[in-house]
């Protein structure tokens, strides 16, 4: 695939921002004019303390989609939790409103709902579900791998398990959300927005959700699984297997998720990255 490291100015954030983008390319074939072609888009969201290069550097994404007509957009979210911060920048507005315009202006990206997907891991898993549940008219499907489903519970689990060494991890949580009480029953509360969306007569995103059984965030992921299966009627799939909060698990699940979305359709070996 063609690889673009894209730096641009975000008016919403008021600063330069970055994204890594994979574009369809037919290797070993001549380039032919196709000015009207529009491609589906997969937004891949990184986790806390990672950046826009992480998926490309640490996952198998390029190898998994190399034979398919899909644009993969991997943007930088810093440590924002994909949220309009109480004391900081408007990252949810950036991701939900500005970034799709930037992508469609820069690249041959389809803006049709059925052609747009969002997925992420850890903090990015939370962001992917938040975007899809708040903007169901924009995304056909959402994927959450080892998600920080409830940021306040993720904060406590991270502290108990020494997941992060940065000294201001807790301070960052309060800067973003303002506190546990201010998060509940808002557009930042995945349980709340999923329940609200379930009552509406609108198209709903397909959701793929997975977590490793050794992951420190396993319990909060299980709580969301139980809520989705018992309290909603979404097209929702949950998978669990041995694994922790790491790229070995995420690479396995990435392949399965892409097939669930219909982005890739070659079943051979996709659950086992060693096929590559």
Coordinates of N, CA and C in Angstrom, one line a residue, residues 103-231:
X103 N -10.0 14.3 5.9 CA -9.7 13.1 5.2 C -10.3 13.1 3.8
X104 N -11.6 13.5 3.7 CA -12.2 13.5 2.4 C -11.7 14.6 1.5
X105 N -11.1 15.7 2.1 CA -10.5 16.7 1.2 C -9.1 16.3 0.7
X106 N -8.4 15.6 1.5 CA -7.1 15.2 1.1 C -7.0 13.9 0.3
X107 N -7.9 13.0 0.5 CA -7.8 11.6 -0.1 C -9.2 11.2 -0.7
X108 N -9.1 10.2 -1.6 CA -10.3 9.8 -2.3 C -11.2 8.9 -1.4
X109 N -11.7 9.5 -0.3 CA -12.4 8.8 0.7 C -13.9 8.9 0.6
X110 N -14.6 7.8 0.7 CA -16.1 7.8 0.7 C -16.6 8.4 2.0
X111 N -17.6 9.2 1.8 CA -18.3 9.7 3.0 C -19.6 9.0 3.3
X112 N -19.8 7.9 2.6 CA -21.1 7.1 2.9 C -20.9 6.3 4.2
X113 N -22.0 6.3 4.9 CA -22.0 5.6 6.2 C -21.5 4.1 6.1
X114 N -22.0 3.4 5.0 CA -21.7 2.0 4.9 C -20.3 1.8 4.5
X115 N -19.5 2.9 4.2 CA -18.1 2.7 3.8 C -17.2 3.2 4.9
X116 N -17.7 3.5 6.1 CA -16.8 4.1 7.2 C -16.9 3.2 8.4
X117 N -15.7 2.9 8.9 CA -15.5 2.1 10.1 C -14.6 2.8 11.1
X118 N -14.7 2.5 12.4 CA -13.8 3.0 13.4 C -13.5 1.9 14.4
X119 N -12.2 1.8 14.8 CA -11.8 0.8 15.7 C -10.6 1.3 16.5
X120 N -10.4 0.7 17.6 CA -9.2 1.1 18.4 C -8.9 0.1 19.5
X121 N -7.8 0.3 20.2 CA -7.4 -0.5 21.3 C -7.3 0.4 22.6
X122 N -7.6 -0.2 23.7 CA -7.5 0.4 25.0 C -8.2 1.8 25.0
X123 N -7.5 2.9 25.2 CA -8.1 4.2 25.1 C -8.8 4.4 23.8
X124 N -8.1 3.9 22.7 CA -8.7 4.0 21.4 C -10.0 3.1 21.2
X125 N -10.1 2.0 21.9 CA -11.3 1.2 21.9 C -12.4 2.0 22.5
X126 N -12.2 2.7 23.6 CA -13.2 3.6 24.2 C -13.6 4.7 23.2
X127 N -12.6 5.3 22.5 CA -12.8 6.3 21.5 C -13.6 5.8 20.4
X128 N -13.4 4.6 19.9 CA -14.1 4.0 18.7 C -15.6 3.8 19.1
X129 N -15.8 3.3 20.2 CA -17.2 3.1 20.6 C -17.9 4.4 20.9
X130 N -17.2 5.3 21.5 CA -17.8 6.6 21.7 C -18.2 7.3 20.4
X131 N -17.3 7.3 19.4 CA -17.6 7.9 18.2 C -18.8 7.2 17.5
X132 N -18.8 5.9 17.4 CA -19.8 5.2 16.7 C -21.2 5.3 17.4
X133 N -21.2 5.3 18.7 CA -22.5 5.4 19.4 C -23.0 6.8 19.4
X134 N -22.2 7.8 19.4 CA -22.6 9.2 19.4 C -22.9 9.6 17.9
X135 N -22.3 9.0 17.0 CA -22.5 9.4 15.5 C -22.9 8.1 14.7
X136 N -24.0 7.5 15.0 CA -24.4 6.3 14.3 C -24.7 6.5 12.8
X137 N -24.9 7.8 12.5 CA -25.2 8.1 11.1 C -23.9 8.1 10.2
X138 N -22.7 8.0 10.9 CA -21.5 8.1 10.2 C -20.7 6.8 10.0
X139 N -20.9 5.8 11.0 CA -20.1 4.6 11.0 C -21.0 3.4 10.9
X140 N -20.6 2.5 10.0 CA -21.3 1.2 9.8 C -20.9 0.2 10.9
X141 N -19.7 0.3 11.4 CA -19.2 -0.6 12.4 C -18.2 0.0 13.3
X142 N -18.0 -0.6 14.5 CA -17.0 -0.1 15.4 C -16.4 -1.3 16.1
X143 N -15.1 -1.2 16.3 CA -14.3 -2.3 16.9 C -13.6 -1.8 18.2
X144 N -13.7 -2.6 19.2 CA -13.1 -2.2 20.5 C -12.3 -3.4 21.0
X145 N -11.0 -3.2 21.0 CA -10.0 -4.2 21.5 C -9.5 -3.8 22.9
X146 N -9.8 -4.6 23.9 CA -9.3 -4.3 25.3 C -9.6 -2.9 25.7
X147 N -10.8 -2.5 25.5 CA -11.2 -1.1 25.6 C -11.1 -0.5 27.1
X148 N -10.8 0.7 27.2 CA -10.9 1.4 28.5 C -12.4 1.8 28.6
X149 N -13.3 0.9 28.7 CA -14.7 1.0 28.5 C -15.2 2.1 29.5
X150 N -14.9 2.0 30.8 CA -15.2 3.0 31.8 C -13.9 3.6 32.2
X151 N -13.7 4.8 31.7 CA -12.4 5.5 32.0 C -12.0 5.5 33.5
X152 N -13.0 5.8 34.4 CA -12.7 5.8 35.8 C -12.3 4.5 36.3
X153 N -13.0 3.4 35.9 CA -12.6 2.1 36.3 C -11.2 1.7 35.7
X154 N -11.0 2.1 34.5 CA -9.7 1.9 33.8 C -8.6 2.6 34.6
X155 N -8.9 3.8 35.1 CA -7.9 4.5 35.9 C -7.5 3.7 37.1
X156 N -8.5 3.1 37.8 CA -8.3 2.4 39.0 C -7.5 1.1 38.7
X157 N -7.9 0.4 37.6 CA -7.2 -0.8 37.2 C -5.8 -0.6 36.8
X158 N -5.6 0.5 36.1 CA -4.2 0.9 35.7 C -3.3 1.2 36.9
X159 N -3.9 1.8 37.9 CA -3.2 2.1 39.1 C -2.8 0.9 39.9
X160 N -3.8 0.0 40.0 CA -3.6 -1.3 40.7 C -2.5 -2.1 40.1
X161 N -2.5 -2.1 38.7 CA -1.6 -3.0 38.0 C -0.4 -2.3 37.4
X162 N -0.1 -1.1 37.8 CA 1.1 -0.3 37.4 C 1.2 -0.4 35.8
X163 N 0.1 -0.1 35.1 CA 0.1 -0.1 33.7 C 0.8 1.0 33.1
X164 N 0.9 2.1 33.8 CA 1.5 3.3 33.3 C 2.5 3.9 34.3
X165 N 3.6 4.4 33.9 CA 4.6 4.9 34.8 C 4.6 6.4 34.8
X166 N 3.8 7.1 33.9 CA 3.8 8.5 33.9 C 3.2 9.0 35.2
X167 N 3.7 10.1 35.8 CA 3.3 10.5 37.1 C 2.0 11.2 37.1
X168 N 1.6 11.7 35.9 CA 0.4 12.5 35.9 C -0.8 11.8 35.3
X169 N -0.8 10.5 35.3 CA -1.9 9.8 34.6 C -3.2 10.1 35.3
X170 N -3.3 10.1 36.6 CA -4.5 10.5 37.3 C -4.9 11.9 37.1
X171 N -3.9 12.8 37.1 CA -4.2 14.2 36.8 C -4.8 14.4 35.4
X172 N -4.3 13.6 34.5 CA -4.8 13.7 33.1 C -6.3 13.3 33.0
X173 N -6.6 12.3 33.8 CA -8.0 11.8 33.8 C -8.9 13.0 34.2
X174 N -8.6 13.7 35.3 CA -9.4 14.7 35.8 C -9.4 15.9 34.9
X175 N -8.3 16.2 34.2 CA -8.2 17.3 33.3 C -9.2 17.0 32.1
X176 N -9.3 15.8 31.7 CA -10.2 15.4 30.6 C -11.6 15.4 31.0
X177 N -11.9 14.6 32.0 CA -13.3 14.3 32.4 C -13.9 15.2 33.5
X178 N -13.0 15.8 34.3 CA -13.5 16.6 35.4 C -13.7 15.8 36.7
X179 N -13.9 14.5 36.5 CA -14.2 13.6 37.7 C -15.2 12.6 37.3
X180 N -15.3 11.5 38.2 CA -16.1 10.4 37.9 C -17.6 10.8 37.8
X181 N -18.0 11.7 38.7 CA -19.4 12.1 38.7 C -19.8 12.9 37.4
X182 N -18.8 13.6 36.9 CA -19.1 14.4 35.7 C -19.1 13.6 34.4
X183 N -18.6 12.4 34.5 CA -18.6 11.5 33.4 C -19.9 10.7 33.2
X184 N -20.5 10.3 34.3 CA -21.7 9.5 34.3 C -22.8 10.1 33.6
X185 N -23.6 9.3 32.8 CA -24.8 9.7 32.1 C -24.6 10.9 31.2
X186 N -23.5 10.9 30.5 CA -23.2 11.9 29.5 C -22.8 11.2 28.2
X187 N -22.4 12.0 27.2 CA -21.9 11.5 26.0 C -20.6 10.8 26.1
X188 N -20.0 10.9 27.3 CA -18.7 10.2 27.5 C -18.9 8.8 28.2
X189 N -20.1 8.5 28.6 CA -20.5 7.3 29.3 C -21.0 6.3 28.3
X190 N -20.2 5.2 28.0 CA -20.6 4.3 26.9 C -21.9 3.5 27.3
X191 N -22.0 3.2 28.5 CA -23.3 2.5 28.9 C -24.5 3.4 28.6
X192 N -24.4 4.6 29.0 CA -25.5 5.5 28.8 C -25.8 5.8 27.4
X193 N -24.8 6.0 26.5 CA -25.1 6.4 25.1 C -25.5 5.1 24.4
X194 N -25.0 3.9 24.7 CA -25.5 2.7 24.1 C -27.0 2.5 24.4
X195 N -27.3 2.7 25.7 CA -28.7 2.5 26.1 C -29.6 3.5 25.4
X196 N -29.2 4.7 25.3 CA -30.0 5.7 24.7 C -30.2 5.4 23.2
X197 N -29.1 5.1 22.5 CA -29.2 4.8 21.1 C -30.1 3.6 20.8
X198 N -30.1 2.6 21.7 CA -30.9 1.4 21.5 C -32.4 1.7 21.4
X199 N -32.8 2.8 22.0 CA -34.2 3.1 22.0 C -34.6 3.9 20.8
X200 N -33.7 4.3 19.9 CA -34.0 5.1 18.8 C -34.1 4.3 17.5
X201 N -35.0 4.7 16.7 CA -35.3 4.0 15.4 C -34.4 4.6 14.3
X202 N -33.1 4.3 14.5 CA -32.1 4.7 13.5 C -31.1 3.6 13.3
X203 N -30.4 3.6 12.1 CA -29.4 2.5 11.9 C -28.3 2.6 13.0
X204 N -27.9 1.4 13.4 CA -27.0 1.3 14.5 C -25.7 0.6 14.0
X205 N -24.6 0.9 14.5 CA -23.3 0.3 14.1 C -23.2 -1.1 14.5
X206 N -22.7 -2.0 13.7 CA -22.2 -3.3 14.1 C -21.0 -3.1 15.0
X207 N -21.0 -3.9 16.1 CA -19.9 -3.7 17.1 C -19.2 -5.1 17.3
X208 N -17.9 -5.0 17.2 CA -17.0 -6.1 17.5 C -16.2 -5.7 18.7
X209 N -16.2 -6.6 19.8 CA -15.6 -6.2 21.0 C -14.9 -7.5 21.6
X210 N -13.6 -7.3 22.0 CA -12.9 -8.4 22.5 C -11.9 -7.9 23.6
X211 N -11.5 -8.9 24.4 CA -10.6 -8.6 25.5 C -9.9 -9.9 25.9
X212 N -8.7 -9.8 26.3 CA -7.9 -11.0 26.8 C -8.3 -11.2 28.3
X213 N -8.3 -12.5 28.6 CA -8.7 -12.9 30.0 C -7.7 -12.5 31.0
X214 N -6.5 -12.2 30.7 CA -5.5 -11.7 31.6 C -5.3 -10.2 31.6
X215 N -6.2 -9.5 30.9 CA -6.1 -8.1 30.8 C -6.5 -7.4 32.1
X216 N -5.8 -6.4 32.6 CA -6.3 -5.7 33.8 C -7.6 -5.0 33.6
X217 N -8.0 -4.8 32.4 CA -9.3 -4.1 32.1 C -10.4 -5.2 31.8
X218 N -10.1 -6.4 32.0 CA -11.1 -7.5 31.7 C -12.5 -7.3 32.3
X219 N -12.5 -7.0 33.6 CA -13.8 -6.9 34.3 C -14.7 -5.8 33.8
X220 N -14.1 -4.7 33.5 CA -14.9 -3.6 32.9 C -15.4 -3.9 31.5
X221 N -14.6 -4.7 30.8 CA -15.0 -5.1 29.4 C -16.2 -6.1 29.6
X222 N -16.1 -7.0 30.5 CA -17.1 -8.0 30.8 C -18.4 -7.3 31.2
X223 N -18.3 -6.3 32.0 CA -19.5 -5.5 32.4 C -20.2 -4.9 31.2
X224 N -19.5 -4.4 30.3 CA -20.1 -3.8 29.1 C -20.7 -4.9 28.2
X225 N -20.0 -6.0 28.1 CA -20.5 -7.2 27.3 C -21.9 -7.6 27.9
X226 N -22.0 -7.7 29.2 CA -23.2 -8.2 29.8 C -24.3 -7.1 29.6
X227 N -24.0 -5.9 29.6 CA -24.9 -4.8 29.4 C -25.4 -4.9 27.9
X228 N -24.5 -5.0 27.0 CA -24.9 -5.0 25.6 C -25.8 -6.2 25.2
X229 N -25.4 -7.4 25.8 CA -26.2 -8.6 25.5 C -27.5 -8.6 26.1
X230 N -27.6 -8.1 27.3 CA -28.8 -8.2 28.1 C -29.8 -7.1 28.0
X231 N -29.2 -5.9 27.7 CA -30.0 -4.7 27.7 C -30.2 -4.0 26.4

